[in-house]
Short mmCIF file of C-alpha atoms and ligand atoms in Angstrom, two decimals:
data_model
loop_
_atom_site.label_atom_id
_atom_site.label_comp_id
_atom_site.label_asym_id
_atom_site.label_seq_id
_atom_site.Cartn_x
_atom_site.Cartn_y
_atom_site.Cartn_z
CA MET A 1 16.20 9.05 -17.90
CA ARG A 2 19.11 11.71 -18.53
CA ALA A 3 20.28 14.50 -16.32
CA SER A 4 20.22 16.18 -19.90
CA ASP A 5 16.82 15.91 -20.21
CA GLY A 6 16.31 18.00 -17.34
CA LEU A 7 15.07 13.91 -15.45
CA PRO A 8 16.70 12.68 -12.35
CA THR A 9 18.84 9.85 -12.76
CA ILE A 10 18.57 6.68 -10.66
CA SER A 11 21.79 7.84 -8.07
CA GLU A 12 19.51 11.43 -8.00
CA ILE A 13 16.03 9.44 -6.09
CA LYS A 14 17.19 5.81 -5.26
CA THR A 15 16.19 5.53 -1.97
CA PRO A 16 19.51 4.10 -0.43
CA GLU A 17 19.83 0.31 1.74
CA SER A 18 19.55 1.54 5.12
CA GLY A 19 19.59 -0.33 8.55
CA PHE A 20 15.96 0.76 10.57
CA SER A 21 16.02 3.92 12.39
CA PRO A 22 15.05 4.17 15.57
CA LEU A 23 11.91 5.85 14.56
CA THR A 24 11.11 3.15 11.48
CA TRP A 25 12.26 0.87 13.77
CA VAL A 26 9.30 1.37 15.56
CA LEU A 27 6.83 2.51 13.08
CA TYR A 28 7.56 -0.45 10.89
CA GLY A 29 9.39 -3.42 12.60
CA GLU A 30 7.73 -6.58 12.95
CA TRP A 31 7.34 -6.83 16.59
CA PRO A 32 7.67 -3.51 18.52
CA PRO A 33 4.71 -1.89 17.06
CA ALA A 34 2.95 -5.37 17.11
CA ALA A 35 3.31 -6.08 21.05
CA ALA A 36 2.30 -2.25 21.20
CA ALA A 37 -0.76 -2.57 19.42
CA ARG A 38 -1.83 -5.82 21.59
CA LEU A 39 -0.74 -3.86 25.00
CA ALA A 40 -2.63 -1.40 23.46
CA GLN A 41 -6.30 -3.07 22.65
CA ARG A 42 -5.87 -4.83 26.12
CA LEU A 43 -5.75 -1.31 27.72
CA THR A 44 -8.72 0.28 25.80
CA ARG A 45 -11.03 -2.63 26.92
CA TRP A 46 -10.38 -1.68 30.54
CA ARG A 47 -10.26 2.54 29.51
CA ARG A 48 -13.30 2.05 26.66
CA LYS A 49 -12.09 5.43 24.84
CA PRO A 50 -9.92 6.50 22.42
CA TRP A 51 -6.47 8.15 24.41
CA ARG A 52 -4.88 11.45 23.83
CA PHE A 53 -1.34 12.50 24.43
CA GLY A 54 -0.94 16.22 23.73
CA SER A 55 -2.54 17.01 20.39
CA THR A 56 -2.70 13.63 19.52
CA VAL A 57 -5.48 11.58 19.74
CA ILE A 58 -5.54 7.58 19.12
CA ALA A 59 -8.29 5.51 18.21
CA ILE A 60 -7.76 1.87 18.88
CA ARG A 61 -11.23 -0.05 19.26
CA HIS A 62 -12.39 -1.72 16.25
CA ALA A 63 -15.85 0.31 16.40
CA ASP A 64 -13.40 3.72 16.90
CA ILE A 65 -11.59 3.60 14.32
CA VAL A 66 -14.56 2.92 11.78
CA GLU A 67 -16.28 6.42 13.45
CA LEU A 68 -13.19 8.26 12.70
CA LEU A 69 -12.67 7.08 9.21
CA ARG A 70 -16.15 7.59 8.34
CA ARG A 71 -16.84 10.85 9.93
CA ASP A 72 -14.78 12.60 7.38
CA LEU A 73 -16.70 15.84 7.50
CA ASP A 74 -15.26 16.03 11.47
CA PHE A 75 -11.90 13.95 10.54
CA LEU A 76 -10.06 15.76 7.44
CA ILE A 77 -7.46 14.22 5.30
CA GLY A 78 -6.37 17.27 3.50
CA PRO A 79 -4.40 18.92 6.17
CA VAL A 80 -3.15 15.71 6.59
CA ASN A 81 -1.53 14.80 2.72
CA GLU A 82 -2.73 17.63 0.29
CA GLU A 83 0.20 19.77 0.13
CA ARG A 84 2.88 17.00 -0.29
CA ILE A 85 0.70 15.41 -2.42
CA VAL A 86 -0.06 18.75 -4.67
CA ALA A 87 3.69 19.29 -4.43
CA VAL A 88 4.44 16.14 -6.56
CA ASN A 89 1.53 15.41 -8.55
CA GLY A 90 -0.59 17.93 -8.56
CA PRO A 91 -4.19 17.31 -6.07
CA PHE A 92 -5.34 14.01 -6.54
CA VAL A 93 -8.47 12.16 -4.62
CA LEU A 94 -6.08 11.38 -1.30
CA GLY A 95 -5.31 14.42 -0.41
CA MET A 96 -9.16 15.79 -0.68
CA ASP A 97 -11.76 16.13 1.45
CA ARG A 98 -15.21 16.09 0.56
CA SER A 99 -16.41 18.67 -2.38
CA PRO A 100 -17.56 18.39 -6.07
CA VAL A 101 -13.90 18.45 -7.43
CA LEU A 102 -13.80 15.11 -5.45
CA ALA A 103 -17.49 13.46 -6.44
CA LYS A 104 -15.89 13.74 -9.77
CA GLU A 105 -12.50 12.79 -10.10
CA ARG A 106 -12.87 9.73 -7.76
CA GLY A 107 -16.36 9.00 -10.44
CA ALA A 108 -13.74 9.17 -13.00
CA LEU A 109 -11.18 7.33 -11.10
CA TYR A 110 -13.29 4.28 -10.67
CA SER A 111 -15.60 4.11 -13.85
CA ALA A 112 -11.94 4.01 -15.88
CA LEU A 113 -10.92 1.42 -13.11
CA GLY A 114 -14.27 -1.05 -13.45
CA ALA A 115 -14.20 -0.95 -17.65
CA VAL A 116 -10.81 -2.31 -17.28
CA ASP A 117 -10.67 -5.86 -17.95
CA LEU A 118 -9.07 -7.11 -14.48
CA GLY A 119 -9.43 -10.79 -15.73
CA ALA A 120 -6.91 -10.46 -18.29
CA ALA A 121 -4.99 -8.78 -15.99
CA ARG A 122 -5.00 -11.51 -13.15
CA ARG A 123 -4.74 -14.43 -15.54
CA ASP A 124 -1.40 -11.82 -17.13
CA LEU A 125 0.09 -11.80 -13.97
CA LEU A 126 -0.71 -15.88 -13.22
CA GLU A 127 1.73 -16.41 -16.54
CA ARG A 128 4.19 -14.29 -15.55
CA ALA A 129 4.97 -14.82 -11.43
CA ALA A 130 5.02 -18.64 -12.46
CA THR A 131 7.20 -17.73 -15.34
CA ARG A 132 9.04 -15.99 -13.72
CA ARG A 133 9.85 -17.98 -10.81
CA ASP A 134 10.62 -20.99 -12.48
CA LYS A 135 13.66 -19.38 -14.45
CA LEU A 136 14.92 -17.73 -11.33
CA GLY A 137 16.32 -21.33 -9.80
CA GLY A 138 17.38 -22.54 -6.58
CA SER A 139 17.96 -19.57 -4.90
CA PHE A 140 16.76 -16.05 -5.39
CA ASP A 141 15.68 -12.99 -4.25
CA ALA A 142 11.44 -12.68 -3.44
CA ILE A 143 11.58 -9.07 -3.19
CA ALA A 144 14.43 -7.57 -5.75
CA ASP A 145 14.18 -10.96 -8.16
CA PHE A 146 10.35 -11.80 -7.88
CA ALA A 147 7.64 -9.74 -6.31
CA ARG A 148 9.32 -6.13 -7.29
CA PRO A 149 9.52 -6.67 -10.48
CA LEU A 150 6.45 -8.04 -10.60
CA ALA A 151 4.00 -5.35 -9.43
CA ALA A 152 5.53 -2.39 -11.15
CA GLU A 153 5.39 -4.69 -14.17
CA THR A 154 1.27 -4.36 -13.35
CA ALA A 155 1.75 -0.99 -12.79
CA SER A 156 3.52 -0.44 -16.13
CA ARG A 157 -0.26 -2.38 -17.92
CA LEU A 158 -1.87 -1.17 -16.18
CA PHE A 159 -1.40 2.68 -16.01
CA GLY A 160 0.10 2.56 -19.74
CA ILE A 161 3.96 3.81 -19.51
CA ALA A 162 6.21 1.97 -19.81
CA PRO A 163 9.77 3.64 -19.66
CA GLU A 164 13.06 1.42 -20.62
CA ASP A 165 14.38 1.80 -17.54
CA LYS A 166 12.47 -0.48 -15.42
CA ALA A 167 14.49 0.19 -11.84
CA LEU A 168 13.94 3.85 -12.32
CA PHE A 169 10.51 2.89 -13.01
CA ALA A 170 10.33 1.60 -9.42
CA GLU A 171 12.61 3.68 -7.80
CA VAL A 172 10.15 6.84 -8.99
CA ALA A 173 7.23 4.90 -6.82
CA ARG A 174 9.67 4.36 -4.15
CA ALA A 175 10.31 7.90 -3.92
CA ILE A 176 7.71 9.88 -4.00
CA PHE A 177 5.80 7.34 -1.75
CA ALA A 178 8.52 8.30 1.09
CA HIS A 179 7.88 11.35 1.14
CA THR A 180 4.15 11.67 0.19
CA PHE A 181 2.98 9.44 2.72
CA LEU A 182 5.82 8.56 4.97
CA ASN A 183 8.29 11.47 5.20
CA VAL A 184 7.03 12.11 8.85
CA SER A 185 9.99 13.63 9.93
CA GLY A 186 9.90 15.96 7.52
CA ASP A 187 13.23 14.71 5.82
CA LYS A 188 14.76 16.93 3.24
CA THR A 189 16.90 14.63 1.65
CA ILE A 190 13.48 12.37 1.26
CA GLU A 191 11.79 15.49 -0.09
CA ASN A 192 14.22 16.52 -2.39
CA ARG A 193 14.59 13.07 -4.36
CA ALA A 194 10.91 12.70 -4.75
CA LEU A 195 10.71 16.46 -6.14
CA LYS A 196 13.22 15.17 -8.69
CA ALA A 197 11.21 11.79 -9.34
CA ALA A 198 7.80 13.83 -9.68
CA VAL A 199 9.47 15.21 -12.65
CA ALA A 200 10.26 11.51 -14.70
CA MET A 201 6.61 10.61 -13.61
CA LYS A 202 4.39 13.60 -14.70
CA HIS A 203 7.47 13.63 -17.86
CA TRP A 204 6.20 9.81 -19.03
CA PHE A 205 2.62 10.42 -18.16
CA SER A 206 2.32 13.67 -20.02
CA ASN A 207 4.32 12.12 -22.97
CA GLU A 208 1.81 9.02 -23.48
CA ILE A 209 -1.03 10.92 -23.20
CA VAL A 210 -0.19 13.53 -26.04
CA ARG A 211 1.34 10.13 -27.90
CA ARG A 212 -2.30 8.92 -27.42
CA ARG A 213 -4.10 11.26 -28.40
CA ALA A 214 -2.04 11.91 -31.45
CA SER A 215 -2.20 8.48 -32.44
CA GLY A 216 -5.90 8.36 -31.59
CA GLU A 217 -5.43 4.71 -29.50
CA LEU A 218 -6.33 5.81 -26.96
CA GLY A 219 -5.72 1.88 -25.32
CA ASP A 220 -8.14 -0.58 -22.93
CA ASP A 221 -6.01 -0.35 -20.09
CA PHE A 222 -6.75 2.59 -16.89
CA MET A 223 -5.26 5.12 -19.01
CA GLY A 224 -7.00 4.54 -22.17
CA GLN A 225 -10.37 4.10 -20.28
CA LEU A 226 -10.17 7.69 -18.86
CA LEU A 227 -9.07 9.22 -21.77
CA ARG A 228 -12.49 7.05 -23.76
CA GLN A 229 -14.87 8.13 -20.57
CA GLY A 230 -13.45 12.24 -20.80
CA GLN A 231 -14.77 12.43 -17.42
CA LEU A 232 -11.79 14.25 -17.10
CA ASP A 233 -8.74 16.95 -18.29
CA ASP A 234 -6.14 16.09 -19.59
CA ASP A 235 -4.36 16.81 -16.98
CA GLY A 236 -6.57 15.74 -14.46
CA VAL A 237 -5.89 11.97 -16.54
CA ARG A 238 -2.25 12.65 -15.51
CA ARG A 239 -3.30 13.32 -11.91
CA THR A 240 -4.85 10.32 -11.52
CA LEU A 241 -2.57 7.94 -13.44
CA GLY A 242 0.23 9.40 -10.88
CA GLY A 243 -1.82 9.24 -7.65
CA MET A 244 -2.60 5.12 -8.38
CA PHE A 245 0.40 4.49 -9.74
CA VAL A 246 2.70 6.26 -6.42
CA GLY A 247 0.73 4.01 -4.35
CA SER A 248 0.47 0.99 -6.82
CA ILE A 249 4.00 -0.43 -5.80
CA ASP A 250 5.87 -0.93 -2.97
CA THR A 251 2.41 -0.95 -0.90
CA THR A 252 1.66 -4.37 -2.49
CA VAL A 253 5.68 -5.60 -2.53
CA THR A 254 6.02 -4.40 1.56
CA ALA A 255 2.13 -6.65 1.99
CA VAL A 256 3.38 -9.18 0.10
CA ALA A 257 7.29 -9.43 1.54
CA LYS A 258 5.41 -9.38 5.18
CA ILE A 259 2.84 -11.50 4.33
CA LEU A 260 5.76 -14.47 3.14
CA HIS A 261 8.33 -13.19 6.11
CA VAL A 262 5.92 -14.20 8.53
CA ALA A 263 4.36 -17.55 6.62
CA MET A 264 8.01 -19.06 5.94
CA ALA A 265 8.36 -18.85 9.53
CA ASP A 266 5.02 -21.11 10.65
CA ALA A 267 5.47 -24.73 8.32
CA GLY A 268 1.83 -24.95 9.32
CA LEU A 269 0.85 -21.87 8.63
CA ALA A 270 2.59 -22.27 4.52
CA ALA A 271 1.59 -25.64 4.45
CA ALA A 272 -2.48 -24.85 4.74
CA ILE A 273 -1.76 -21.68 1.77
CA VAL A 274 -1.18 -23.92 -0.43
CA ALA A 275 -3.13 -26.42 0.60
CA ARG A 276 -5.45 -23.91 -0.05
CA TRP A 277 -4.14 -22.33 -3.35
CA LYS A 278 -3.79 -25.48 -4.57
CA SER A 279 -7.63 -26.30 -3.65
CA GLY A 280 -8.71 -23.67 -6.17
CA THR A 281 -10.32 -21.99 -3.36
CA ASP A 282 -9.07 -17.87 -2.61
CA ILE A 283 -6.36 -17.43 -0.26
CA TYR A 284 -7.61 -14.02 -0.13
CA GLY A 285 -8.90 -13.87 3.01
CA TYR A 286 -5.88 -15.96 4.17
CA CYS A 287 -3.44 -13.56 3.03
CA LEU A 288 -5.21 -10.51 4.49
CA ASP A 289 -5.17 -12.85 8.16
CA VAL A 290 -1.83 -13.28 7.94
CA LEU A 291 -0.98 -9.44 7.01
CA ARG A 292 -2.66 -8.89 10.66
CA ARG A 293 0.24 -10.12 12.00
CA TRP A 294 2.77 -7.64 10.53
CA PRO A 295 0.59 -5.19 8.36
CA HIS A 296 1.34 -3.09 5.52
CA ASN A 297 0.55 0.10 7.48
CA PRO A 298 0.19 0.81 11.49
CA VAL A 299 -1.82 3.62 11.14
CA VAL A 300 -4.13 6.28 9.27
CA VAL A 301 -3.96 9.67 10.12
CA ARG A 302 -6.71 12.59 10.23
CA SER A 303 -6.48 16.16 11.83
CA ALA A 304 -9.88 16.84 13.49
CA ALA A 305 -12.39 20.00 11.97
CA ASN A 306 -13.62 21.51 14.87
CA ASP A 307 -14.42 20.76 18.34
CA THR A 308 -16.23 17.59 18.67
CA THR A 309 -15.78 14.44 20.57
CA LEU A 310 -14.98 10.82 19.26
CA ALA A 311 -17.17 7.35 21.14
CA GLY A 312 -16.32 9.91 24.27
CA GLN A 313 -13.01 11.68 24.16
CA GLN A 314 -12.88 15.14 23.22
CA VAL A 315 -11.11 16.27 20.75
CA LYS A 316 -10.45 20.46 19.29
CA ALA A 317 -10.27 21.28 16.23
CA GLY A 318 -6.46 20.31 14.59
CA ASP A 319 -5.48 17.73 16.70
CA ARG A 320 -4.06 15.07 14.88
CA VAL A 321 -6.12 12.55 14.94
CA VAL A 322 -4.88 8.62 15.25
CA ALA A 323 -6.98 4.87 13.35
CA TRP A 324 -4.45 2.61 14.67
CA THR A 325 -5.65 0.23 12.47
CA GLN A 326 -2.99 -2.98 13.61
CA ALA A 327 -4.41 -2.26 16.98
CA GLY A 328 -7.93 -2.26 15.05
CA MET A 329 -7.47 -5.38 13.70
CA LEU A 330 -6.69 -7.36 16.70
CA ASP A 331 -10.55 -6.16 18.96
CA PRO A 332 -11.95 -9.32 19.70
CA GLY A 333 -14.90 -7.50 18.71
CA ALA A 334 -14.48 -7.60 15.50
CA PHE A 335 -11.53 -10.30 15.11
CA PRO A 336 -13.15 -12.58 17.46
CA ASP A 337 -9.77 -15.07 18.79
CA PRO A 338 -8.06 -12.35 17.54
CA LYS A 339 -4.58 -14.10 18.13
CA ARG A 340 -5.91 -17.35 15.67
CA THR A 341 -5.12 -16.54 11.69
CA LEU A 342 -7.82 -17.68 9.59
CA PRO A 343 -9.05 -17.77 5.95
CA GLU A 344 -12.90 -16.77 6.56
CA ARG A 345 -13.03 -13.41 8.76
CA PRO A 346 -15.51 -11.29 7.26
CA LEU A 347 -13.36 -8.89 4.42
CA GLY A 348 -15.57 -6.07 5.54
CA SER A 349 -13.93 -5.88 9.00
CA TYR A 350 -10.14 -5.85 8.16
CA LEU A 351 -8.69 -1.75 8.14
CA HIS A 352 -5.74 -3.05 5.97
CA PHE A 353 -6.98 -0.79 2.78
CA GLY A 354 -8.35 2.50 4.90
CA GLU A 355 -12.25 2.61 5.69
CA GLY A 356 -14.79 5.57 4.67
CA LEU A 357 -14.65 8.05 1.93
CA HIS A 358 -10.99 6.88 0.42
CA PRO A 359 -10.46 3.26 0.63
CA CYS A 360 -7.89 1.89 -1.15
CA ALA A 361 -8.77 2.28 -5.18
CA GLY A 362 -5.86 -0.89 -5.24
CA ARG A 363 -8.71 -3.00 -3.14
CA ALA A 364 -9.46 -4.75 -6.49
CA VAL A 365 -5.79 -5.43 -7.73
CA ASN A 366 -4.83 -6.14 -4.79
CA SER A 367 -7.31 -9.24 -4.68
CA PHE A 368 -5.53 -11.21 -6.88
CA GLN A 369 -2.09 -10.02 -7.10
CA ILE A 370 -1.37 -10.23 -3.37
CA PRO A 371 -2.53 -13.87 -3.82
CA ILE A 372 -0.97 -14.34 -6.15
CA LEU A 373 2.43 -13.11 -5.96
CA VAL A 374 2.28 -15.17 -1.99
CA ALA A 375 1.15 -18.47 -3.97
CA ILE A 376 3.57 -18.63 -6.44
CA LEU A 377 6.83 -18.80 -3.73
CA LEU A 378 4.63 -20.34 -0.99
CA GLU A 379 3.81 -23.36 -3.82
CA ALA A 380 7.01 -23.43 -4.67
CA GLY A 381 8.50 -24.78 -1.15
CA VAL A 382 10.30 -21.24 -0.43
CA GLU A 383 12.63 -20.82 2.93
CA ARG A 384 14.39 -17.40 3.51
CA THR A 385 17.79 -17.92 3.72
CA GLY A 386 18.82 -15.05 5.23
CA SER A 387 17.26 -11.65 7.21
CA MET A 388 14.39 -8.97 5.09
CA LYS A 389 16.49 -5.92 4.43
CA TRP A 390 15.43 -2.34 4.57
CA ALA A 391 15.93 0.51 1.91
CA GLY A 392 14.29 3.30 3.97
CA PRO A 393 11.25 2.07 5.39
CA PHE A 394 10.66 -0.47 2.28
CA PRO A 395 11.45 -3.96 2.00
CA ASP A 396 13.86 -4.25 0.06
CA ARG A 397 15.38 -7.90 0.21
CA LEU A 398 14.19 -11.35 1.32
CA PRO A 399 16.74 -14.14 0.19
CA VAL A 400 15.01 -17.33 -0.16
CA ARG A 401 15.82 -21.00 -1.57
CA VAL A 402 13.47 -23.64 -2.89
CA LYS A 403 12.90 -26.16 -0.31
CA GLY A 404 15.35 -29.59 -2.23
CA ALA A 405 17.10 -27.92 -4.85
CA ARG A 406 20.63 -27.60 -5.49
CA SER A 407 21.60 -23.35 -5.23
C1 HEM B 501 -0.96 -4.04 -0.02
C2 HEM B 501 -0.94 -2.93 -1.17
C3 HEM B 501 -2.32 -1.78 -0.49
C4 HEM B 501 -2.02 -1.68 0.98
C5 HEM B 501 -1.55 -1.74 2.31
C6 HEM B 501 -2.69 0.34 0.40
C7 HEM B 501 -3.00 0.62 1.37
C8 HEM B 501 -4.25 1.81 1.09
C9 HEM B 501 -4.90 3.02 2.29
C10 HEM B 501 -4.60 2.35 3.87
C11 HEM B 501 -5.54 3.86 2.46
C12 HEM B 501 -6.38 5.11 3.09
C13 HEM B 501 -5.50 5.85 3.12
C14 HEM B 501 -6.03 6.95 4.09
O1 HEM B 501 -7.32 6.88 3.99
O2 HEM B 501 -5.38 7.90 4.41
C15 HEM B 501 -5.35 3.55 0.32
C16 HEM B 501 -6.06 4.24 -0.20
C17 HEM B 501 -5.36 4.08 -1.54
N1 HEM B 501 -4.97 3.76 -2.46
FE1 HEM B 501 -4.13 1.89 -1.36
N2 HEM B 501 -2.91 0.38 -0.76
C18 HEM B 501 -2.39 -0.88 -1.33
C19 HEM B 501 -2.42 -0.90 -2.66
C20 HEM B 501 -2.56 -0.06 -3.37
C21 HEM B 501 -2.64 -0.14 -5.19
C22 HEM B 501 -2.32 -1.43 -5.67
C23 HEM B 501 -3.62 0.75 -5.55
C24 HEM B 501 -3.57 0.75 -6.69
C25 HEM B 501 -3.89 0.52 -8.26
C26 HEM B 501 -3.66 2.07 -4.62
C27 HEM B 501 -4.66 3.22 -5.12
C28 HEM B 501 -4.76 3.52 -3.95
C29 HEM B 501 -5.20 5.08 -3.79
C30 HEM B 501 -5.75 5.66 -5.15
C31 HEM B 501 -5.54 5.23 -2.43
C32 HEM B 501 -7.06 6.98 -2.58
C33 HEM B 501 -7.90 6.00 -2.71
C34 HEM B 501 -9.13 7.36 -2.34
O3 HEM B 501 -8.49 8.80 -1.40
O4 HEM B 501 -10.72 7.51 -2.45
N3 HEM B 501 -3.88 1.35 -3.58
N4 HEM B 501 -5.10 1.87 0.04
#
């Protein structure tokens, strides 16, 4: 991508490597949110209803969070997400409340995704991951050399665009995600990076759609299925691809990095995950339970449409209503013996991927991609050789070495 094409260069959009700002440390670090979630869970057992701080209401019990996210006519997503999503991509389901347009676009998304051969995608990833690990040798970076390029390749294969500049490809997704979902302070630099990155994303998807239409070869990937099924016009196809793409890479990488970080610090846990993997038993549940100890995102946010109550707490129109999902996944009512990490809790109890009208549309991909990326490294016997480094709120580097290997 060159400035002469009107497209950004990587230096214009790259999220710089950085230490934590106090705000991101409190929101995304390992210990502060975990300690706060445990304390909140304990206090709420006594209080038995959501908390209010000014115009913010916070649901902490698992049942209250589920109720909040299922009552999508009272607690809206549009006021939280719509403006930023529209600015970078045009309308997308994750910024829409219940409406005929949402029903149509979500229907198109899920019917196209359902037609993609995810079994083949799984086998392809397994091979790519094993090959990459074998080529990396004794010492490497679990994020920069492994999880991030592999997740970016999956996105490229699924969504149908393969720009030559792979680093730019991954940075575009990161820059847009950083502003759309994580720019809590409204930082203008982060916003400007996202708006520039959005130009590249639109360009890649629009060009590929035009190319496929002209050639008549629509493809079998997610883009191909959206085009074939004809439920959306070409702009709708582009918006749907863009929205999925943005949420696909750093989410996966963050989850994998955190699971690895936790498992590498606990030899018994790592050995149990590997033993299960080697026995051919699914380790997805294990991964999700480890992720409770350091979740991808601690909260999901909505805005109250009208005056109402939530589990005994009064809510006023316009209140920010927070589902503290990290705390909810410590609720012994839904996660008995919540401190223990167990492989076979009911998958439906986890709140990692939201709940209600907007559950994560990447769940089918996550269910194989997260376990494979985690297992391939743990199976090799990796151990941490340095601390995790961050690019803003994103885990960016995690140096590891294979135990016993010469570096
Ligand atoms: C560990 C990885 C992931 C995590 C933790 C995650 C988390 C989430 C969460 C919490 C939501 C709901 C947000 C809300 O209700 O406000 C969501 C929605 C969504 N996610 Fe994911 N996600 C992950 C991976 C992915 C992947 C790989 C894709 C695409 C392939 C994806 C695409 C989406 C989309 C399109 C939505 C919106 C669905 C809708 O509005 O109906 N996500 N995700």
